[in-house]
Tab-separated table of C-alpha atoms in Angstrom:
chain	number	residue	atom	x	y	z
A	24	UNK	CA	0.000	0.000	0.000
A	25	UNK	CA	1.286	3.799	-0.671
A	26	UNK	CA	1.414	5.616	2.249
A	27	UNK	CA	-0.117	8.904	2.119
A	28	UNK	CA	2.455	11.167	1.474
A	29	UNK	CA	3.220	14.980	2.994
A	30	UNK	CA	1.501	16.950	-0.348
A	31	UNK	CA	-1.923	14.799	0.579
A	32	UNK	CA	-1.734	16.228	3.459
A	33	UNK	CA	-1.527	19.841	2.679
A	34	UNK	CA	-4.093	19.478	-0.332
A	35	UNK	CA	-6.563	18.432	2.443
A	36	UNK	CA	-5.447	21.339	4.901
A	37	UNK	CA	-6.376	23.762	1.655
A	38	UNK	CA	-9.383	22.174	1.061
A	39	UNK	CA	-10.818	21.780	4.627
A	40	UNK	CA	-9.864	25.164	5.356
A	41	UNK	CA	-12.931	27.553	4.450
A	42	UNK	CA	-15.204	24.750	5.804
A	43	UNK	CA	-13.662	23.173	9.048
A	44	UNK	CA	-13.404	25.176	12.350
A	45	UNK	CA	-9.358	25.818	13.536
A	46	UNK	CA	-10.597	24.154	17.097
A	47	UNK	CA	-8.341	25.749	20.050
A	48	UNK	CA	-5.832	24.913	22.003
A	49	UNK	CA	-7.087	25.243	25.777
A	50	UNK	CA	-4.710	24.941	28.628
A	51	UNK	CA	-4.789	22.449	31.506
A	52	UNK	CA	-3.699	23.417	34.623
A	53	UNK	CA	-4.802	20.310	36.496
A	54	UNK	CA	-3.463	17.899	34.525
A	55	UNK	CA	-0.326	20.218	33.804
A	56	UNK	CA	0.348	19.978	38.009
A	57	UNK	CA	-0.223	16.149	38.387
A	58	UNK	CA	2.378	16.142	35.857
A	59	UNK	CA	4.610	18.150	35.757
A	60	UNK	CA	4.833	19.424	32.179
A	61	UNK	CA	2.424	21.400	30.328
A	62	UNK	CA	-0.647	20.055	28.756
A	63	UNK	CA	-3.139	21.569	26.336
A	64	UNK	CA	-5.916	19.925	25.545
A	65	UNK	CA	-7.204	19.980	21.604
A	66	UNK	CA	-10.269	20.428	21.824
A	67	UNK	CA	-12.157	18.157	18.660
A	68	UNK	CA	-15.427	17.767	20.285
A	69	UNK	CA	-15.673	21.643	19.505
A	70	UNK	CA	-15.386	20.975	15.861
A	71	UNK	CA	-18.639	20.822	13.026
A	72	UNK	CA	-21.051	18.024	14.156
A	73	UNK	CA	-19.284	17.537	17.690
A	74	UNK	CA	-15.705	15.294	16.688
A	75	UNK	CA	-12.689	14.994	14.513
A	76	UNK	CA	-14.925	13.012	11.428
A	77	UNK	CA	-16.143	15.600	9.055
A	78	UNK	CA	-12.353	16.355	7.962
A	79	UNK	CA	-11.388	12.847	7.062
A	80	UNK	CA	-15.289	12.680	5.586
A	81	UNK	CA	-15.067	15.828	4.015
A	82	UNK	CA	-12.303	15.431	2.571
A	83	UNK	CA	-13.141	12.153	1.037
A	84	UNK	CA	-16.122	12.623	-0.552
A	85	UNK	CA	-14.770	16.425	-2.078
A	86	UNK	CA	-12.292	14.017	-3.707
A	87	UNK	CA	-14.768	11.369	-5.766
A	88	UNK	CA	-14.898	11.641	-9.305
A	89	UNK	CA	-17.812	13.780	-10.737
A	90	UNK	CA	-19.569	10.746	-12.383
A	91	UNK	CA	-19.891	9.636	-8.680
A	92	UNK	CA	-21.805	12.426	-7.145
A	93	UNK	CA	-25.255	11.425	-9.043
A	94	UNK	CA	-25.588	7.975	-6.999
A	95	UNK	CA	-24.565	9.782	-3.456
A	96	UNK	CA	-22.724	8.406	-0.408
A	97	UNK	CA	-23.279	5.599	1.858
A	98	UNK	CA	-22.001	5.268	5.434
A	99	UNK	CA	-22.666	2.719	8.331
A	100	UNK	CA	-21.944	4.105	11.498
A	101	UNK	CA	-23.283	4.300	15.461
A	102	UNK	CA	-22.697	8.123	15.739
A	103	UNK	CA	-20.059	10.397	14.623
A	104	UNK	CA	-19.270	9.426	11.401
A	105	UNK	CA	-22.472	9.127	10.914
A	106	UNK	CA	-22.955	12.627	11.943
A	107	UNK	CA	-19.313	13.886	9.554
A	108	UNK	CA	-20.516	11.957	6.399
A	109	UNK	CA	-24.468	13.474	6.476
A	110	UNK	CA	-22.556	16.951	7.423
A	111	UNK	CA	-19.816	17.044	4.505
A	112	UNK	CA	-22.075	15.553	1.858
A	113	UNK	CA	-24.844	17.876	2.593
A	114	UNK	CA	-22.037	20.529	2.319
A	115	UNK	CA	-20.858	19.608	-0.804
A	116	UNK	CA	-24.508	18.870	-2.405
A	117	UNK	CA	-23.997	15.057	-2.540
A	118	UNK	CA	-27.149	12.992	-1.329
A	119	UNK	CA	-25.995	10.776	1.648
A	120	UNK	CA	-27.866	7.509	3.364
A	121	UNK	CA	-26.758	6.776	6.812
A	122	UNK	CA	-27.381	3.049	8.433
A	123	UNK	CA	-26.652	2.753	12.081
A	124	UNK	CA	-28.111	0.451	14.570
A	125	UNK	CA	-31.607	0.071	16.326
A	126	UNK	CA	-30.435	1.482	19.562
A	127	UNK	CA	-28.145	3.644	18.344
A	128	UNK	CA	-29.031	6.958	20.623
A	129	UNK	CA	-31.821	9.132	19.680
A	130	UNK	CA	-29.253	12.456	20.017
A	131	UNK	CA	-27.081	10.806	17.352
A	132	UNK	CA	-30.014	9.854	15.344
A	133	UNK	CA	-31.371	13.634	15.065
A	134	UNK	CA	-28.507	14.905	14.539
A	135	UNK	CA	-27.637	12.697	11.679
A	136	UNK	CA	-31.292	13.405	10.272
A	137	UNK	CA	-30.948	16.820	10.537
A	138	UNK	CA	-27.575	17.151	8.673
A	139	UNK	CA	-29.357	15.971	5.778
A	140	UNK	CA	-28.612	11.864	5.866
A	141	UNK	CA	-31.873	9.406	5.038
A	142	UNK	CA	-31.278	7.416	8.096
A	143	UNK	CA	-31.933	3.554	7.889
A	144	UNK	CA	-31.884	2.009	11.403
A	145	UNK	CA	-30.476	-2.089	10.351
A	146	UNK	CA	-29.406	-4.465	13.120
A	147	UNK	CA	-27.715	-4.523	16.333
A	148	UNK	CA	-24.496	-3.497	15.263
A	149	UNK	CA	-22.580	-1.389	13.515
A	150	UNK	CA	-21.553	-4.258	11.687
A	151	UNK	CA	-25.092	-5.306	10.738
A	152	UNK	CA	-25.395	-1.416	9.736
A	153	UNK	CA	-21.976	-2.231	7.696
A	154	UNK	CA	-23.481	-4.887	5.791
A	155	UNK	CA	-26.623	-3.617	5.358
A	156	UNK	CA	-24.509	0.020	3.725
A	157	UNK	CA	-22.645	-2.439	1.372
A	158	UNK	CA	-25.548	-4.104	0.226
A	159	UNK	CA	-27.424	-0.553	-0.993
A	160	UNK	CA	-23.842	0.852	-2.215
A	161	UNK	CA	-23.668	-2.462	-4.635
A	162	UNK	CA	-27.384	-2.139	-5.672
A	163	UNK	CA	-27.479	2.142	-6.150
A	164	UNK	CA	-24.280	2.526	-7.193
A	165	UNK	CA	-23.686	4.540	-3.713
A	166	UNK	CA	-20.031	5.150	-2.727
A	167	UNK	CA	-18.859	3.878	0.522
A	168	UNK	CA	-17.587	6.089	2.560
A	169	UNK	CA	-15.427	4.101	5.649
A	170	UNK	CA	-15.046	5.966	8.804
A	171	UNK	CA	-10.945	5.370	8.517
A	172	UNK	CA	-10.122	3.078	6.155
A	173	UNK	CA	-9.082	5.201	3.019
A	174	UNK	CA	-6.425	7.370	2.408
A	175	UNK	CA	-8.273	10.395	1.628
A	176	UNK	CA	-9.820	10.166	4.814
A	177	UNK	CA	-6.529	9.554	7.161
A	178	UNK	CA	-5.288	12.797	4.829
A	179	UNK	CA	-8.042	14.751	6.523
A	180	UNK	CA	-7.779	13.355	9.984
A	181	UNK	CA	-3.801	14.276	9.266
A	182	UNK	CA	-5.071	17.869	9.253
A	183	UNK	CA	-5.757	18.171	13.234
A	184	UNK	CA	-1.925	17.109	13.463
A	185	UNK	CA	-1.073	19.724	11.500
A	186	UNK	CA	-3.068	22.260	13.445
A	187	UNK	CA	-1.438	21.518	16.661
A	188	UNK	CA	1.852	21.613	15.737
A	189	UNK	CA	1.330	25.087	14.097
A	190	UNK	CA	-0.407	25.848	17.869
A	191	UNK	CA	1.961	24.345	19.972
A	192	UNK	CA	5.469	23.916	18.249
A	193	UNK	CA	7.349	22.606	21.027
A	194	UNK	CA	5.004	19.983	21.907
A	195	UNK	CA	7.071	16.913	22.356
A	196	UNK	CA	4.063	13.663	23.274
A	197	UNK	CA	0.791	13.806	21.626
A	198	UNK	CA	-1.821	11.507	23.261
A	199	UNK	CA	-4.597	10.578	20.658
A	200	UNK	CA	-7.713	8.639	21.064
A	201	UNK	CA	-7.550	5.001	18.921
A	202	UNK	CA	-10.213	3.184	17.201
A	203	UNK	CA	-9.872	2.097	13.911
A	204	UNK	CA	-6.821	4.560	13.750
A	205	UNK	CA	-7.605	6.887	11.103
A	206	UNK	CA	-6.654	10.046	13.548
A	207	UNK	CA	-3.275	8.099	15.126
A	208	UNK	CA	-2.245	7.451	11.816
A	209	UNK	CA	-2.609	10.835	10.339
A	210	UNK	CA	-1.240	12.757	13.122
A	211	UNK	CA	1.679	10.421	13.360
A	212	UNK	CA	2.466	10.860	9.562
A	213	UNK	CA	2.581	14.890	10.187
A	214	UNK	CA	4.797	14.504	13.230
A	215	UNK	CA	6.779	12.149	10.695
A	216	UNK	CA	7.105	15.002	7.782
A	217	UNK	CA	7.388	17.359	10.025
A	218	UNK	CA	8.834	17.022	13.667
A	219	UNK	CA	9.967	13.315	13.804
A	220	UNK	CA	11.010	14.151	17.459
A	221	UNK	CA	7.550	14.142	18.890
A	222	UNK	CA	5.998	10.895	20.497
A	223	UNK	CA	2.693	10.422	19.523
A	224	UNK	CA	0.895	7.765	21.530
A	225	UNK	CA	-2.286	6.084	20.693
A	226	UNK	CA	-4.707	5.221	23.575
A	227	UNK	CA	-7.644	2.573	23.723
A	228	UNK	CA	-9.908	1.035	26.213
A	229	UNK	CA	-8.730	-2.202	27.724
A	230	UNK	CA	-11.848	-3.753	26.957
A	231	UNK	CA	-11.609	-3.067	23.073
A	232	UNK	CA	-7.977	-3.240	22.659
A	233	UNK	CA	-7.211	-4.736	19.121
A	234	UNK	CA	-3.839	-2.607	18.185
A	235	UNK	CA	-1.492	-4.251	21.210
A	236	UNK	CA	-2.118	-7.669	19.059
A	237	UNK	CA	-2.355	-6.216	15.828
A	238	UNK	CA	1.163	-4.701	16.239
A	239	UNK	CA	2.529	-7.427	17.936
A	240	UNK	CA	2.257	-9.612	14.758
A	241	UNK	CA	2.608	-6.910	11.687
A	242	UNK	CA	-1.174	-6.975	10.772
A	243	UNK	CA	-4.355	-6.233	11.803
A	244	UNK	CA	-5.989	-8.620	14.195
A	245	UNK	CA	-9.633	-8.779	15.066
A	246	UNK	CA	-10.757	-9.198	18.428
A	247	UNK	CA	-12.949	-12.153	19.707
A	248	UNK	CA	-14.931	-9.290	22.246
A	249	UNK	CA	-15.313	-5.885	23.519
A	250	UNK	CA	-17.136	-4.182	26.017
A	251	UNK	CA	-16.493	-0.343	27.075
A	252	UNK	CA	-18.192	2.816	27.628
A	253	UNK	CA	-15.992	4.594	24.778
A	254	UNK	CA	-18.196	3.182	21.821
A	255	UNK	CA	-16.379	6.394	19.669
A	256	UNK	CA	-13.026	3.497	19.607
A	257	UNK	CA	-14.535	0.153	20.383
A	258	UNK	CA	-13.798	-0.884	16.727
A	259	UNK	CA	-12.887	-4.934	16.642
A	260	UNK	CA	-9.919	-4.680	13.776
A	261	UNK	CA	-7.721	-1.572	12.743
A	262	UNK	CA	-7.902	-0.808	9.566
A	263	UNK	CA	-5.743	-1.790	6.717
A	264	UNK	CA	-4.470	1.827	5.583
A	265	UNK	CA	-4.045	3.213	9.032
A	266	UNK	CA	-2.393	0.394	9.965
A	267	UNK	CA	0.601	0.645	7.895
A	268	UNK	CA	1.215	4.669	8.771
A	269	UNK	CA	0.743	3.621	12.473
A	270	UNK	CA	3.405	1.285	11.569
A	271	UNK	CA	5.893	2.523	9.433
A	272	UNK	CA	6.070	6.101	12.137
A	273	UNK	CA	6.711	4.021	15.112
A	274	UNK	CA	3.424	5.513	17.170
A	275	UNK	CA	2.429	3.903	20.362
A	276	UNK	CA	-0.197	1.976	21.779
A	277	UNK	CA	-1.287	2.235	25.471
A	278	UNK	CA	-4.992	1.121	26.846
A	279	UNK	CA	-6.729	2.326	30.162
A	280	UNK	CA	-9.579	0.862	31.790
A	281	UNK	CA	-13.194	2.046	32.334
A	282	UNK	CA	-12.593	3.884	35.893
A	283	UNK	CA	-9.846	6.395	33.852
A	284	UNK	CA	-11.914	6.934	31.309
A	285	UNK	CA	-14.836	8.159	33.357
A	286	UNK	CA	-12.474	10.116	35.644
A	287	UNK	CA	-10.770	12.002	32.714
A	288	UNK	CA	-14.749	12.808	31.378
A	289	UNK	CA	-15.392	14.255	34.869
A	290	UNK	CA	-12.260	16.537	34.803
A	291	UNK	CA	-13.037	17.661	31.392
A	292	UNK	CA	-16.216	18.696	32.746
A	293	UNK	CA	-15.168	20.032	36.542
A	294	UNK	CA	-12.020	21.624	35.365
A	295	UNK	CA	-11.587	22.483	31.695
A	296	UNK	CA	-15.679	22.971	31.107
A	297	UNK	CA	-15.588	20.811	28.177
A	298	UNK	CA	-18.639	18.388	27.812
A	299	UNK	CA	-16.638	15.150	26.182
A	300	UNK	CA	-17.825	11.456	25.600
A	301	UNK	CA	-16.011	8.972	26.863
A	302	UNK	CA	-13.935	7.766	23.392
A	303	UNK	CA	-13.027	11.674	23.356
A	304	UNK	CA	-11.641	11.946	26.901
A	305	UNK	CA	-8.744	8.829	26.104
A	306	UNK	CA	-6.069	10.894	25.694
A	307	UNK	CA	-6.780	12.675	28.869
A	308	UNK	CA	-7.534	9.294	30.739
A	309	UNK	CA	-3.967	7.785	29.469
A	310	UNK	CA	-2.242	10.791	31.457
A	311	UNK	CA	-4.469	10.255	34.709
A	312	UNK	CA	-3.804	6.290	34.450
A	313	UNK	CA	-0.453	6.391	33.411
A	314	UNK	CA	1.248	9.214	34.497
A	315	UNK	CA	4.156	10.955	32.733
A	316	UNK	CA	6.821	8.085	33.786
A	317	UNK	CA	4.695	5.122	32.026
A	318	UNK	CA	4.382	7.241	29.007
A	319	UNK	CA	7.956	8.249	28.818
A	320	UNK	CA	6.792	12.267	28.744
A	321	UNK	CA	9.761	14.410	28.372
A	322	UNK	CA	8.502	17.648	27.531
A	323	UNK	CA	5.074	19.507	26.631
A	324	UNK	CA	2.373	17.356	25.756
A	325	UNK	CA	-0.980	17.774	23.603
A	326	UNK	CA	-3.697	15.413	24.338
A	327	UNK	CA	-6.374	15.305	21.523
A	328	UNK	CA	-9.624	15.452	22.916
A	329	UNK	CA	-11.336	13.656	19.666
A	330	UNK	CA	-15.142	14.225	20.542
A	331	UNK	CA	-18.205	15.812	22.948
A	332	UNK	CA	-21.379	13.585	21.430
A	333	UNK	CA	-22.429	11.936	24.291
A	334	UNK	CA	-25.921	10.641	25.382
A	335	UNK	CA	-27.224	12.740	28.118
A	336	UNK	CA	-28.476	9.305	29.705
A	337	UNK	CA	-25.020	8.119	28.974
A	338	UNK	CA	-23.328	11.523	30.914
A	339	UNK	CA	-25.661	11.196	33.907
A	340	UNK	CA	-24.445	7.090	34.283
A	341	UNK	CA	-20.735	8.295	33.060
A	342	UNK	CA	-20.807	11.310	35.982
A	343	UNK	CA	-21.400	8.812	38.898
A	344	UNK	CA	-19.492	6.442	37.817
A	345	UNK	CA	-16.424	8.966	37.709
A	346	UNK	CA	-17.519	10.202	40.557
A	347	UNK	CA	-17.449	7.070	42.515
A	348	UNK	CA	-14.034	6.091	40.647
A	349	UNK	CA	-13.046	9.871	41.970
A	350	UNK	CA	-13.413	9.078	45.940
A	351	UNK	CA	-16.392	10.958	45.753
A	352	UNK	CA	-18.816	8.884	46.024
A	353	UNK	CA	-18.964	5.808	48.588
A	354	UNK	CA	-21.673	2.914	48.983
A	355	UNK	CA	-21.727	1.306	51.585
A	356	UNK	CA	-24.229	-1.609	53.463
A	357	UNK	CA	-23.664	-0.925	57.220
A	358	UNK	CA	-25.076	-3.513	59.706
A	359	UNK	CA	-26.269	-2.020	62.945
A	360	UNK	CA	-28.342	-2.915	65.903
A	361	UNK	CA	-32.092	-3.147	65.413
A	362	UNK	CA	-32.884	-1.095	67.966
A	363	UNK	CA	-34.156	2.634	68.683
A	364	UNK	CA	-31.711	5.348	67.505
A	365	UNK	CA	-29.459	3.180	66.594
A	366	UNK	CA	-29.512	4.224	62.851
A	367	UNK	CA	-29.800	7.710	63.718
A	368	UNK	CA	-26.545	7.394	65.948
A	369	UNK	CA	-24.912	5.969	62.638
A	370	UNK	CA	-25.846	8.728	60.900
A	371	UNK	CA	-24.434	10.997	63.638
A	372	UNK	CA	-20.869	9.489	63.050
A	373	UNK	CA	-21.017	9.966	59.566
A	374	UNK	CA	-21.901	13.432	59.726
A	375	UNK	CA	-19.092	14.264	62.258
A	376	UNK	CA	-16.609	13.286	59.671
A	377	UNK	CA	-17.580	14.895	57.516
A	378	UNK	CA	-19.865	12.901	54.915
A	379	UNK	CA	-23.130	13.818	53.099
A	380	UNK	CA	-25.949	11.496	52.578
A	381	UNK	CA	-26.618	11.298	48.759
A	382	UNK	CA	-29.129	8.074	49.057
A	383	UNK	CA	-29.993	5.625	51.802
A	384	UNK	CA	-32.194	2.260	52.345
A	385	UNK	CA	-32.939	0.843	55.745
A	386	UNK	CA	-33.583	-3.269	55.607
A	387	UNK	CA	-34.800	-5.459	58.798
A	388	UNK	CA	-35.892	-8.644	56.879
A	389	UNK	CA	-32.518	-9.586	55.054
A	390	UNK	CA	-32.029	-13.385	55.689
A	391	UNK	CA	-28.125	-12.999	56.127
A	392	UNK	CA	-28.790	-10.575	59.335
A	393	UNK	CA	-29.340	-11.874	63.258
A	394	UNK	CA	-32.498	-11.158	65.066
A	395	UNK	CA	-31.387	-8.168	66.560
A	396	UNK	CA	-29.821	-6.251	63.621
A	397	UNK	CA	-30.385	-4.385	60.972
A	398	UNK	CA	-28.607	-3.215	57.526
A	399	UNK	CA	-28.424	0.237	55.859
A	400	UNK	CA	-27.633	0.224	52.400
A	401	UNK	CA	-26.344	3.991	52.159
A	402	UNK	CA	-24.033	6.545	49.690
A	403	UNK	CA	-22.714	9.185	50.956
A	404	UNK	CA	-20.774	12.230	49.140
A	405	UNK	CA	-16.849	12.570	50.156
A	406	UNK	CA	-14.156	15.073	49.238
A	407	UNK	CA	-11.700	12.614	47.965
A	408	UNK	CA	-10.240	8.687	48.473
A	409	UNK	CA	-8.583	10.358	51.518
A	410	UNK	CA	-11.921	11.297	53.131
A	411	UNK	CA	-13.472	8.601	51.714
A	412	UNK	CA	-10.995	6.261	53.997
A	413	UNK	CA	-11.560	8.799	57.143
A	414	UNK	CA	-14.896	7.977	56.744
A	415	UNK	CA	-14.726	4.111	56.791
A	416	UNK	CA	-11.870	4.287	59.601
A	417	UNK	CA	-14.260	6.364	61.850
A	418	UNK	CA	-17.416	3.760	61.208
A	419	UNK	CA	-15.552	1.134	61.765
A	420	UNK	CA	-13.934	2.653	64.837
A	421	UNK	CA	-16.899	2.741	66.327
A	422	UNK	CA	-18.167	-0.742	66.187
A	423	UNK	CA	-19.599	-0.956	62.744
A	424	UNK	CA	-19.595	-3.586	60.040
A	425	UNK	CA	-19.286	-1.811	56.742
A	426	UNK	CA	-19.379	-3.721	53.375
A	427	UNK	CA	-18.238	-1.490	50.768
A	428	UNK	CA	-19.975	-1.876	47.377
A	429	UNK	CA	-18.576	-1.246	43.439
């Protein structure tokens, strides 16, 4: 395969220019503190249609032949390429048809409607909504637009790369969310052309990690199963073209688990004001998990933050969740005598510490409790894992059995 080479690159930049928003640079002082070098954040999820996709999108459909345009664009996707390939064809006059899954989320769904996609909803999956999309490209004449596997479309996703390093020229680490790799594979071929000093790292969840494998043995690998909150990268095999760039630049792979990614999300939201979904907030989660030693940081460091679309139902789960990950949050089931004031004694200790009641449950009837006891199924709001042990040290201090829950 030819890799894209350094004139793609700038022919997209020209070409996405007048029609893609220059998203910022924003500065993290948080993050820049826990470790020790600066860190700006680039911020994607402000860009058209909430993520990085209309560039690579854009870029790819602006490309097709003329003859093409008359039969339109077909895409399969969950959400935001969905959302980029009804945005750029709509922009460039093309007819697009969208197929993404039954429970694909209704936000994603009007939003890809209202870019001007005919939405089909096909399936489970986004690979039932990929088969179904090849099936009415071979019988319209549609062209297929994939979400990262074309070079046209890693030349557009090469274009945030670009951006930041005009931003930030001494940035030395990018951290960049990883999927399929159409975004890792473009940034690392502009950090390639043009600063071949700077790391750029690739981050995934641990429960949708196919790259680790895939690089392992020089080709891409599909996994057997995934499960993770980031649905923006749980994609089961990277693709061919982004493969090789990821490859042939040397970029790196780490992965970080469910509990980082919902505490990055929650800084993003407490401390930079950015609403980000959870794919989006990888980069930020790599630095929180990681820390500057396991990523071998040596100087300023960018993390792309790829994309904001995130199901409001999704945010509220995501919010406790990093919350509870954050020391903030602590569930307990506290066994106590079944007696008068007993559980407002219990209470008593927990507000001395300290502690907030955020929800409680009071049970006399459980079949694992004596005669003379009751349990209290109970979450309370801390300031932090310290508090969070001050709290369990002082009920525990005092007599009670406390069961903490996940």
């Amino acid at each position: 395969m030819t890799l894209i080479a350094w004139q793609d690159v700038e022919a997209a930049a020209r070409l996405l220019e007048p029609v893609i928003r220059r998203t910022p640079l924003v500065a993290s002082r948080v993050l820049s503190e826990r470790t020790g070098f600066q860190v700006l954040l680039k911020c994607e999820n402000l860009q058209r249609t909430g993520s990085f996709k209309p560039r690579g999108a854009y870029n790819r459909i602006a490309n097709l032949p003329a003859a093409d345009h008359e039969h339109g664009v077909v895409a399969a996707s969950a959400g935001n390429h969905a959302q980029g390939v009804a945005w750029a064809a709509s922009a460039l006059g093309i007819r697009s048809t969208v197929f993404m899954p039954i429970g694909a989320s209704l936000p994603k769904l009007a939003a890809t409607r209202a870019y001007g996609a005919t939405v089909h909803q096909v399936g489970d999956t986004v690979d039932h909504a990929l088969a179904a999309a090849r099936e009415f490209a071979d019988h319209t004449g549609a062209t297929m637009i994939h979400p990262f596997d074309h070079p046209d479309v890693v030349a557009g996703q090469a274009t945030v790369g670009l951006e930041l390093l005009e931003q930030m020229p001494d940035v030395q680490t990018v951290l960049v969310p990883l999927g399929g790799g159409g975004l890792l594979a473009g940034i690392a071929t502009v950090m390639h052309h043009r600063a071949p000093h700077v790391r750029v790292i690739g981050v995934q969840a641990d429960a949708a990690a196919a790259w680790p494998d895939s690089l392992d043995v020089g080709k891409p690998v599909a996994l057997q199963w995934m499960s993770t909150m980031a649905d923006g990268i749980a994609v089961g095999m990277p693709g061919v073209v982004p493969f090789e760039h990821v490859a042939k630049y040397a970029a790196d792979v780490v992965t970080v688990d469910e509990d980082a990614l919902s505490g990055a999300l929650l800084l993003c939201m407490e401390r930079a004001k950015l609403v980000v979904e959870p794919a989006g907030a990888a980069a930020v989660a790599a630095l929180l998990a990681h820390g500057p030693e396991g990523l071998g940081v040596t100087g300023p460091v960018c993390a792309v933050v790829s994309g904001g679309n995130v199901d409001p139902l999704l945010l509220t789960r995501m919010i406790g969740h990093g919350l509870a990950a954050g020391g903030r949050y602590l569930a307990m089931r506290i066994t106590i005598p079944d007696r008068p004031g007993s559980l407002g004694r219990m209470l008593a200790e927990i507000g001395r510490v300290g502690a907030s009641v955020f929800e409680i449950a009071h049970s006399r009837t459980g079949a694992w409790l004596a005669i003379d006891e009751a349990e209290v199924a109970i979450t309370v709001e801390t300031r932090g894992r310290t508090h969070r042990d001050e709290v369990l040290e002082a009920l525990r201090a005092s007599g009670y059995t406390v069961r903490v829950q996940d």
